[in-house]
mmCIF file of C-alpha atoms in Angstrom:
data_model
loop_
_atom_site.group_PDB
_atom_site.id
_atom_site.type_symbol
_atom_site.label_atom_id
_atom_site.label_comp_id
_atom_site.label_asym_id
_atom_site.label_seq_id
_atom_site.Cartn_x
_atom_site.Cartn_y
_atom_site.Cartn_z
ATOM 1 C CA MET P 1 -3.882 7.996 -2.828
ATOM 2 C CA ILE P 2 -5.392 4.526 -2.929
ATOM 3 C CA SER P 3 -3.256 1.737 -4.332
ATOM 4 C CA ILE P 4 -5.095 -0.978 -6.240
ATOM 5 C CA LEU P 5 -2.385 -2.621 -8.328
ATOM 6 C CA ARG P 6 1.363 -2.933 -8.031
ATOM 7 C CA ASN P 7 4.238 -5.136 -9.114
ATOM 8 C CA GLY P 8 5.536 -7.931 -6.965
ATOM 9 C CA PRO P 9 9.232 -8.788 -6.682
ATOM 10 C CA LYS P 10 10.913 -10.489 -9.628
ATOM 11 C CA ILE P 11 11.559 -14.186 -9.123
ATOM 12 C CA ILE P 12 14.420 -16.022 -10.814
ATOM 13 C CA VAL P 13 15.627 -19.595 -10.532
ATOM 14 C CA PHE P 14 19.306 -20.595 -10.550
ATOM 15 C CA ASN P 15 20.214 -24.234 -10.989
ATOM 16 C CA SER P 16 23.627 -25.003 -9.558
ATOM 17 C CA PHE P 17 25.966 -27.814 -8.475
ATOM 18 C CA TYR P 18 27.453 -25.321 -5.972
ATOM 19 C CA ILE P 19 24.462 -24.063 -4.024
ATOM 20 C CA ASP P 20 26.403 -23.375 -0.808
ATOM 21 C CA LYS P 21 29.033 -21.305 -2.650
ATOM 22 C CA LEU P 22 26.333 -19.449 -4.568
ATOM 23 C CA VAL P 23 24.486 -18.616 -1.347
ATOM 24 C CA GLU P 24 27.726 -17.286 0.147
ATOM 25 C CA ALA P 25 28.530 -15.219 -2.948
ATOM 26 C CA ILE P 26 25.074 -13.669 -3.367
ATOM 27 C CA SER P 27 24.783 -12.941 0.356
ATOM 28 C CA GLY P 28 28.283 -11.534 0.697
ATOM 29 C CA GLN P 29 28.558 -9.447 -2.473
ATOM 30 C CA PHE P 30 24.997 -8.328 -3.163
ATOM 31 C CA GLY P 31 23.449 -8.081 0.300
ATOM 32 C CA GLY P 32 21.214 -11.101 -0.210
ATOM 33 C CA ILE P 33 19.376 -12.490 2.812
ATOM 34 C CA VAL P 34 18.654 -16.205 3.073
ATOM 35 C CA SER P 35 15.023 -16.698 3.988
ATOM 36 C CA GLU P 36 12.110 -19.087 4.009
ATOM 37 C CA LEU P 37 9.899 -18.717 0.929
ATOM 38 C CA ASN P 38 6.959 -17.247 2.879
ATOM 39 C CA ALA P 39 9.190 -14.745 4.670
ATOM 40 C CA ALA P 40 10.835 -13.795 1.365
ATOM 41 C CA PHE P 41 7.509 -12.613 -0.058
ATOM 42 C CA GLU P 42 6.838 -10.601 3.080
ATOM 43 C CA THR P 43 10.170 -8.751 3.094
ATOM 44 C CA ALA P 44 10.882 -8.316 -0.645
ATOM 45 C CA GLU P 45 10.157 -4.882 -2.146
ATOM 46 C CA GLU P 46 8.889 -4.291 -5.684
ATOM 47 C CA ASP P 47 12.400 -3.628 -6.969
ATOM 48 C CA HIS P 48 13.949 -6.611 -5.171
ATOM 49 C CA THR P 49 14.659 -10.053 -6.581
ATOM 50 C CA ILE P 50 13.803 -13.360 -4.971
ATOM 51 C CA VAL P 51 16.371 -15.962 -6.015
ATOM 52 C CA LEU P 52 15.375 -19.622 -5.833
ATOM 53 C CA LEU P 53 18.293 -22.069 -5.848
ATOM 54 C CA CYS P 54 17.736 -25.614 -7.117
ATOM 55 C CA ASP P 55 19.758 -28.602 -8.225
ATOM 56 C CA PRO P 56 20.481 -28.726 -11.973
ATOM 57 C CA GLY P 57 18.951 -31.097 -14.488
ATOM 58 C CA LYS P 58 15.292 -30.069 -14.388
ATOM 59 C CA LYS P 59 13.584 -28.066 -17.106
ATOM 60 C CA SER P 60 10.617 -27.174 -14.911
ATOM 61 C CA ILE P 61 10.864 -26.369 -11.227
ATOM 62 C CA GLN P 62 8.346 -27.321 -8.561
ATOM 63 C CA ILE P 63 8.130 -25.563 -5.206
ATOM 64 C CA SER P 64 9.406 -28.755 -3.593
ATOM 65 C CA ASP P 65 12.627 -28.517 -5.657
ATOM 66 C CA ILE P 66 13.766 -25.280 -3.979
ATOM 67 C CA LYS P 67 16.890 -25.763 -1.851
ATOM 68 C CA GLU P 68 17.467 -22.158 -0.785
ATOM 69 C CA THR P 69 15.645 -18.844 -1.091
ATOM 70 C CA ILE P 70 17.502 -15.527 -1.094
ATOM 71 C CA VAL P 71 16.043 -12.006 -1.108
ATOM 72 C CA VAL P 72 18.391 -9.678 -3.008
ATOM 73 C CA PRO P 73 17.837 -5.889 -2.703
ATOM 74 C CA LEU P 74 18.480 -5.359 -6.426
ATOM 75 C CA PRO P 75 16.309 -5.424 -9.551
ATOM 76 C CA SER P 76 16.795 -8.631 -11.535
ATOM 77 C CA ASP P 77 18.542 -6.941 -14.496
ATOM 78 C CA LYS P 78 21.100 -5.304 -12.194
ATOM 79 C CA LEU P 79 21.605 -8.615 -10.381
ATOM 80 C CA PHE P 80 22.396 -10.399 -13.664
ATOM 81 C CA SER P 81 24.838 -7.636 -14.584
ATOM 82 C CA CYS P 82 26.574 -7.882 -11.198
ATOM 83 C CA LEU P 83 26.839 -11.664 -11.460
ATOM 84 C CA ILE P 84 28.651 -11.345 -14.774
ATOM 85 C CA ASN P 85 30.881 -8.444 -13.719
ATOM 86 C CA THR P 86 31.987 -10.163 -10.512
ATOM 87 C CA LYS P 87 32.869 -13.349 -12.432
ATOM 88 C CA ILE P 88 30.782 -15.648 -10.238
ATOM 89 C CA SER P 89 28.278 -16.649 -12.899
ATOM 90 C CA TYR P 90 30.345 -19.857 -13.365
ATOM 91 C CA LEU P 91 28.599 -21.152 -10.228
ATOM 92 C CA ILE P 92 25.288 -21.160 -12.116
ATOM 93 C CA GLU P 93 24.560 -24.103 -14.392
ATOM 94 C CA ASP P 94 21.450 -22.525 -15.905
ATOM 95 C CA SER P 95 18.691 -20.105 -14.983
ATOM 96 C CA HIS P 96 15.172 -19.139 -15.872
ATOM 97 C CA ILE P 97 12.745 -16.414 -14.901
ATOM 98 C CA SER P 98 9.497 -17.228 -13.143
ATOM 99 C CA PRO P 99 6.208 -15.620 -14.224
ATOM 100 C CA GLY P 100 5.877 -11.915 -13.552
ATOM 101 C CA LEU P 101 3.932 -10.984 -10.444
ATOM 102 C CA LEU P 102 1.180 -8.383 -9.989
ATOM 103 C CA ILE P 103 -0.714 -7.795 -6.755
ATOM 104 C CA MET P 104 -4.243 -6.395 -6.824
ATOM 105 C CA ARG P 105 -6.335 -5.124 -3.937
ATOM 106 C CA THR P 106 -9.939 -6.277 -3.609
ATOM 107 C CA VAL P 107 -12.883 -5.025 -1.590
ATOM 108 C CA GLY P 108 -16.132 -6.883 -1.078
ATOM 109 C CA ASP P 109 -16.771 -9.936 -3.240
ATOM 110 C CA HIS P 110 -13.212 -10.900 -4.204
ATOM 111 C CA HIS P 111 -14.424 -14.115 -5.882
ATOM 112 C CA ARG P 112 -16.338 -12.003 -8.383
ATOM 113 C CA ILE P 113 -13.275 -9.852 -9.072
ATOM 114 C CA ILE P 114 -10.998 -12.858 -9.566
ATOM 115 C CA LYS P 115 -13.503 -14.478 -11.943
ATOM 116 C CA SER P 116 -13.848 -11.261 -13.947
ATOM 117 C CA VAL P 117 -10.074 -10.850 -14.300
ATOM 118 C CA SER P 118 -9.706 -14.488 -15.316
ATOM 119 C CA GLU P 119 -12.434 -14.263 -17.955
ATOM 120 C CA THR P 120 -11.139 -10.972 -19.361
ATOM 121 C CA TYR P 121 -7.589 -12.274 -19.873
ATOM 122 C CA GLN P 122 -8.453 -15.956 -20.393
ATOM 123 C CA GLY P 123 -6.456 -16.949 -17.333
ATOM 124 C CA SER P 124 -6.544 -19.976 -15.058
ATOM 125 C CA ILE P 125 -7.682 -19.638 -11.442
ATOM 126 C CA LEU P 126 -5.224 -21.631 -9.324
ATOM 127 C CA PRO P 127 -3.580 -21.765 -5.879
ATOM 128 C CA LEU P 128 -0.336 -19.793 -5.781
ATOM 129 C CA ASN P 129 1.921 -22.861 -5.614
ATOM 130 C CA GLU P 130 0.256 -24.259 -8.722
ATOM 131 C CA CYS P 131 0.683 -20.923 -10.532
ATOM 132 C CA PHE P 132 4.435 -21.064 -9.922
ATOM 133 C CA ASN P 133 4.659 -24.747 -10.790
ATOM 134 C CA ARG P 134 2.914 -24.255 -14.145
ATOM 135 C CA GLY P 135 3.978 -20.716 -15.006
ATOM 136 C CA MET P 136 6.624 -19.720 -17.549
ATOM 137 C CA ALA P 137 8.728 -16.582 -17.993
ATOM 138 C CA ASN P 138 6.366 -15.145 -20.632
ATOM 139 C CA GLN P 139 3.339 -15.498 -18.348
ATOM 140 C CA SER P 140 2.029 -13.515 -15.383
ATOM 141 C CA ILE P 141 0.447 -14.242 -12.028
ATOM 142 C CA ILE P 142 -2.062 -11.842 -10.494
ATOM 143 C CA CYS P 143 -2.327 -12.256 -6.730
ATOM 144 C CA PHE P 144 -5.266 -10.786 -4.816
ATOM 145 C CA THR P 145 -5.528 -9.340 -1.319
ATOM 146 C CA ASN P 146 -7.997 -7.294 0.714
ATOM 147 C CA HIS P 147 -5.082 -5.445 2.363
ATOM 148 C CA PRO P 148 -3.628 -2.131 1.103
ATOM 149 C CA VAL P 149 -0.946 -2.927 -1.470
ATOM 150 C CA ASN P 150 1.318 0.015 -0.633
ATOM 151 C CA ARG P 151 2.834 -2.143 2.119
ATOM 152 C CA ASN P 152 4.735 -5.409 2.085
ATOM 153 C CA LEU P 153 2.421 -8.398 2.270
ATOM 154 C CA SER P 154 2.903 -11.914 3.546
ATOM 155 C CA LEU P 155 1.493 -14.967 1.799
ATOM 156 C CA GLU P 156 -1.114 -15.114 4.569
ATOM 157 C CA ASP P 157 -2.365 -11.687 3.448
ATOM 158 C CA LEU P 158 -3.231 -13.021 -0.008
ATOM 159 C CA HIS P 159 -6.440 -14.734 -1.040
ATOM 160 C CA THR P 160 -6.105 -18.466 -1.730
ATOM 161 C CA LYS P 161 -6.950 -18.178 -5.446
ATOM 162 C CA HIS P 162 -4.857 -16.383 -8.048
ATOM 163 C CA VAL P 163 -4.869 -16.044 -11.827
ATOM 164 C CA LEU P 164 -2.176 -17.367 -14.175
ATOM 165 C CA ILE P 165 -2.334 -15.450 -17.476
ATOM 166 C CA ASP P 166 -0.603 -16.232 -20.761
ATOM 167 C CA MET P 167 0.826 -12.728 -21.192
ATOM 168 C CA ASP P 168 4.094 -11.170 -20.087
ATOM 169 C CA VAL P 169 3.839 -8.939 -17.044
ATOM 170 C CA TYR P 170 4.745 -5.676 -18.823
ATOM 171 C CA LYS P 171 2.007 -6.027 -21.443
ATOM 172 C CA LEU P 172 -0.495 -7.183 -18.836
ATOM 173 C CA GLN P 173 0.261 -4.253 -16.552
ATOM 174 C CA ARG P 174 -0.294 -1.785 -19.414
ATOM 175 C CA LYS P 175 -3.704 -3.324 -20.068
ATOM 176 C CA MET P 176 -4.608 -3.477 -16.392
ATOM 177 C CA ARG P 177 -3.922 0.226 -15.827
ATOM 178 C CA SER P 178 -7.036 1.211 -17.786
ATOM 179 C CA GLN P 179 -9.218 -1.600 -16.429
ATOM 180 C CA VAL P 180 -8.196 -2.106 -12.814
ATOM 181 C CA LEU P 181 -10.714 0.364 -11.357
ATOM 182 C CA HIS P 182 -13.487 -1.436 -13.248
ATOM 183 C CA PHE P 183 -12.400 -4.774 -11.761
ATOM 184 C CA PHE P 184 -12.054 -3.183 -8.328
ATOM 185 C CA ASN P 185 -15.594 -1.786 -8.403
ATOM 186 C CA GLU P 186 -17.041 -5.144 -9.409
ATOM 187 C CA GLY P 187 -16.497 -6.379 -5.867
ATOM 188 C CA PHE P 188 -18.957 -3.849 -4.435
ATOM 189 C CA GLN P 189 -22.367 -5.123 -3.479
ATOM 190 C CA ASP P 190 -23.675 -3.329 -0.401
ATOM 191 C CA LYS P 191 -20.554 -1.140 -0.226
ATOM 192 C CA ASN P 192 -20.078 2.200 -2.001
ATOM 193 C CA TRP P 193 -17.603 5.039 -2.158
ATOM 194 C CA TYR P 194 -18.115 7.842 0.365
ATOM 195 C CA ASP P 195 -17.817 11.386 -1.000
ATOM 196 C CA LEU P 196 -16.342 13.484 1.832
ATOM 197 C CA GLN P 197 -15.004 16.992 2.256
ATOM 198 C CA ILE P 198 -12.174 17.827 4.635
ATOM 199 C CA ARG P 199 -11.884 21.496 5.635
ATOM 200 C CA ILE P 200 -8.547 22.771 6.924
ATOM 201 C CA PHE P 201 -8.549 25.874 9.114
ATOM 202 C CA ASP P 202 -5.350 27.274 10.616
ATOM 203 C CA ARG P 203 -5.338 30.528 12.584
ATOM 204 C CA TYR P 204 -1.634 30.870 11.733
ATOM 205 C CA SER P 205 -2.360 30.554 7.985
ATOM 206 C CA GLN P 206 0.032 27.668 7.364
ATOM 207 C CA TYR P 207 -2.545 25.941 5.181
ATOM 208 C CA MET P 208 -0.184 24.297 2.715
ATOM 209 C CA LEU P 209 1.950 22.903 5.525
ATOM 210 C CA HIS P 210 -1.068 21.206 7.064
ATOM 211 C CA TYR P 211 -2.292 20.125 3.631
ATOM 212 C CA GLU P 212 1.049 18.406 3.005
ATOM 213 C CA ARG P 213 0.801 16.740 6.411
ATOM 214 C CA LEU P 214 -2.740 15.546 5.665
ATOM 215 C CA LEU P 215 -1.698 14.153 2.265
ATOM 216 C CA LEU P 216 1.188 12.262 3.862
ATOM 217 C CA ILE P 217 -1.157 10.441 6.237
ATOM 218 C CA LEU P 218 -3.946 9.787 3.725
ATOM 219 C CA ASP P 219 -1.407 8.347 1.316
ATOM 220 C CA ALA P 220 0.372 6.273 3.973
ATOM 221 C CA LEU P 221 -2.914 4.805 5.223
ATOM 222 C CA ASP P 222 -4.161 4.260 1.651
ATOM 223 C CA VAL P 223 -7.638 5.526 2.498
ATOM 224 C CA GLY P 224 -8.959 6.886 -0.780
ATOM 225 C CA LEU P 225 -8.743 9.227 -3.757
ATOM 226 C CA ILE P 226 -8.441 13.002 -3.611
ATOM 227 C CA LEU P 227 -10.587 14.310 -6.460
ATOM 228 C CA GLY P 228 -10.307 18.023 -5.881
ATOM 229 C CA GLU P 229 -9.148 20.840 -3.643
ATOM 230 C CA SER P 230 -10.026 24.527 -3.397
ATOM 231 C CA TRP P 231 -10.231 27.554 -1.167
ATOM 232 C CA GLY P 232 -13.538 28.281 0.509
ATOM 233 C CA LYS P 233 -15.247 29.866 3.482
ATOM 234 C CA ASP P 234 -16.753 28.350 6.604
ATOM 235 C CA HIS P 235 -19.177 30.008 9.010
ATOM 236 C CA PRO P 236 -18.471 28.733 12.544
ATOM 237 C CA ARG P 237 -20.662 31.440 14.103
ATOM 238 C CA PHE P 238 -23.431 33.776 13.040
ATOM 239 C CA LEU P 239 -22.073 36.626 10.886
ATOM 240 C CA MET P 240 -18.564 35.163 11.085
ATOM 241 C CA SER P 241 -16.690 33.602 8.164
ATOM 242 C CA VAL P 242 -13.198 32.080 8.058
ATOM 243 C CA LEU P 243 -10.969 30.998 5.204
ATOM 244 C CA VAL P 244 -10.602 27.233 4.792
ATOM 245 C CA TYR P 245 -8.800 24.943 2.384
ATOM 246 C CA GLN P 246 -11.125 22.190 1.174
ATOM 247 C CA VAL P 247 -10.129 18.694 0.086
ATOM 248 C CA ARG P 248 -12.612 16.355 -1.598
ATOM 249 C CA LEU P 249 -11.973 12.726 -0.669
ATOM 250 C CA PHE P 250 -13.483 9.572 -2.139
ATOM 251 C CA THR P 251 -13.006 6.672 0.259
ATOM 252 C CA LEU P 252 -14.274 3.214 1.095
ATOM 253 C CA LEU P 253 -13.834 3.815 4.821
ATOM 254 C CA ASP P 254 -16.819 4.806 6.909
ATOM 255 C CA PRO P 255 -16.803 8.598 7.558
ATOM 256 C CA ILE P 256 -16.455 7.942 11.303
ATOM 257 C CA GLU P 257 -13.167 6.124 10.636
ATOM 258 C CA ILE P 258 -11.929 9.108 8.646
ATOM 259 C CA LYS P 259 -12.998 11.399 11.502
ATOM 260 C CA LYS P 260 -10.879 9.352 13.926
ATOM 261 C CA ILE P 261 -7.845 9.857 11.679
ATOM 262 C CA LEU P 262 -8.499 13.595 11.500
ATOM 263 C CA ILE P 263 -8.879 13.896 15.285
ATOM 264 C CA GLY P 264 -5.520 12.158 15.656
ATOM 265 C CA LEU P 265 -3.966 14.570 13.161
ATOM 266 C CA GLU P 266 -5.323 17.580 15.007
ATOM 267 C CA HIS P 267 -3.119 16.790 18.006
ATOM 268 C CA LEU P 268 0.508 16.286 18.937
ATOM 269 C CA ASP P 269 1.792 13.593 21.309
ATOM 270 C CA ASP P 270 1.196 15.761 24.379
ATOM 271 C CA GLY P 271 -2.391 16.494 23.388
ATOM 272 C CA THR P 272 -1.738 19.981 22.006
ATOM 273 C CA ARG P 273 -4.248 20.783 19.283
ATOM 274 C CA ILE P 274 -2.488 22.386 16.328
ATOM 275 C CA ILE P 275 -5.136 22.455 13.588
ATOM 276 C CA ASP P 276 -8.882 22.295 12.906
ATOM 277 C CA LEU P 277 -9.815 19.512 10.477
ATOM 278 C CA ASP P 278 -13.566 19.407 9.900
ATOM 279 C CA LEU P 279 -15.227 16.523 8.068
ATOM 280 C CA ILE P 280 -18.349 17.102 5.962
ATOM 281 C CA TYR P 281 -20.545 14.253 4.716
ATOM 282 C CA ARG P 282 -23.727 14.898 2.732
ATOM 283 C CA GLY P 283 -23.561 18.553 3.671
ATOM 284 C CA ASN P 284 -23.367 17.899 7.410
ATOM 285 C CA LYS P 285 -20.403 18.319 9.720
ATOM 286 C CA ILE P 286 -19.429 15.196 11.662
ATOM 287 C CA GLU P 287 -18.802 16.326 15.231
ATOM 288 C CA TRP P 288 -16.005 14.753 17.267
ATOM 289 C CA PRO P 289 -18.211 13.010 19.926
ATOM 290 C CA ARG P 290 -19.504 10.674 17.194
ATOM 291 C CA ALA P 291 -15.979 9.254 16.907
ATOM 292 C CA ILE P 292 -15.651 8.279 20.579
ATOM 293 C CA GLY P 293 -16.574 4.674 19.847
ATOM 294 C CA GLU P 294 -15.129 2.350 22.478
ATOM 295 C CA ASN P 295 -13.303 5.206 24.207
ATOM 296 C CA LYS P 296 -16.317 6.263 26.273
ATOM 297 C CA GLN P 297 -14.143 6.986 29.302
ATOM 298 C CA GLN P 298 -12.476 9.836 27.392
ATOM 299 C CA LYS P 299 -14.373 13.037 28.107
ATOM 300 C CA SER P 300 -12.226 15.523 26.188
ATOM 301 C CA ARG P 301 -11.287 16.012 22.550
ATOM 302 C CA ASN P 302 -7.614 16.293 23.475
ATOM 303 C CA ALA P 303 -7.570 12.926 25.264
ATOM 304 C CA LEU P 304 -9.320 11.317 22.308
ATOM 305 C CA GLY P 305 -6.851 12.966 19.948
ATOM 306 C CA MET P 306 -3.878 11.412 21.763
ATOM 307 C CA ILE P 307 -5.454 7.942 21.454
ATOM 308 C CA TYR P 308 -6.150 8.267 17.739
ATOM 309 C CA ARG P 309 -2.765 9.853 17.068
ATOM 310 C CA LYS P 310 -1.097 6.751 18.528
ATOM 311 C CA GLU P 311 -3.245 4.580 16.273
ATOM 312 C CA VAL P 312 -2.224 6.580 13.208
ATOM 313 C CA LEU P 313 1.478 6.503 14.113
ATOM 314 C CA SER P 314 1.371 2.736 14.666
ATOM 315 C CA LYS P 315 0.460 2.281 10.995
ATOM 316 C CA LEU P 316 3.349 4.361 9.622
ATOM 317 C CA ASN P 317 6.785 3.106 8.662
ATOM 318 C CA GLU P 318 9.929 4.839 9.907
ATOM 319 C CA GLU P 319 10.331 7.014 6.819
ATOM 320 C CA GLU P 320 6.750 8.265 7.092
ATOM 321 C CA LYS P 321 7.151 8.951 10.805
ATOM 322 C CA ASN P 322 10.299 10.970 10.099
ATOM 323 C CA LEU P 323 8.530 13.029 7.419
ATOM 324 C CA LEU P 324 5.641 13.687 9.794
ATOM 325 C CA THR P 325 8.067 14.817 12.510
ATOM 326 C CA ILE P 326 9.758 17.248 10.114
ATOM 327 C CA LEU P 327 6.418 18.751 9.074
ATOM 328 C CA GLU P 328 5.258 19.096 12.674
ATOM 329 C CA GLU P 329 8.499 20.797 13.649
ATOM 330 C CA LYS P 330 7.819 23.327 10.885
ATOM 331 C CA VAL P 331 4.292 23.830 12.223
ATOM 332 C CA ILE P 332 5.645 24.578 15.718
ATOM 333 C CA GLU P 333 8.326 26.933 14.327
ATOM 334 C CA SER P 334 5.712 28.879 12.371
ATOM 335 C CA ARG P 335 4.073 29.952 15.630
ATOM 336 C CA TYR P 336 7.036 31.874 17.022
#
């Protein structure tokens, strides 16, 4: 529900006397896209490979030695297999694998987090270019960013300091899994987790459909951790109780920001309200007027919902938008 650590793309270096032919072959047969180095990091997925092409004759490669950069939509092991099977490996004089890449999210004092990671794994704190210039195949680079890591990131999204660690990326990732939340929390100073409760009420009783829709958005926006869910009762009026489905959310976002998301989710594009999503913080319900913010000209909940729905949709990729559309079509169908 909140992504803190993930793999980066694999990076390999091919040294070749035939760089132009190799570019043509990799692009034509494996769907590779020639790119600038910065753009390559922004577009490459976790299971993609960034190929750096250089002239032969050098045992260590500097960033300045790169002649071409290609993003290949294949894992590195599959790429090597395809190169051999298609009989074009003769174009490659030699190759080596760059350090493995991990990307970690930070909040608050990122300098403190980077220092802690470096001390724990006896790493070197360096600029990214220097990490690649010094790094070997059996080493790892941890990059840091204050952006959600469940999206592609550009080099500009990363902090300027990174950690080069003398450990292969698979072993390091296994160790990091049990420690990453500790590192993450070290960045907090005046910032803490908010413990919130979201209550779903649907007069048409399609609770699980709306729950699935809520999970889709919370996951896509990377807002926090769901630590529990249960059925309960709410009392909107005296002597009146209604069934609700309760979700407990731990988040770093201010409760008002979560309320804005929920108001957006309550409405469709035309302003139709399809669900009640109440937000409880410290035992108190956060009412919708508190989320007006800069939208003071909006006098109705529906108008506000249309604004915040657009904001939510703008942060989704096409696949997530399609899934949301499918779920909302099911919601509409359930009412006939």
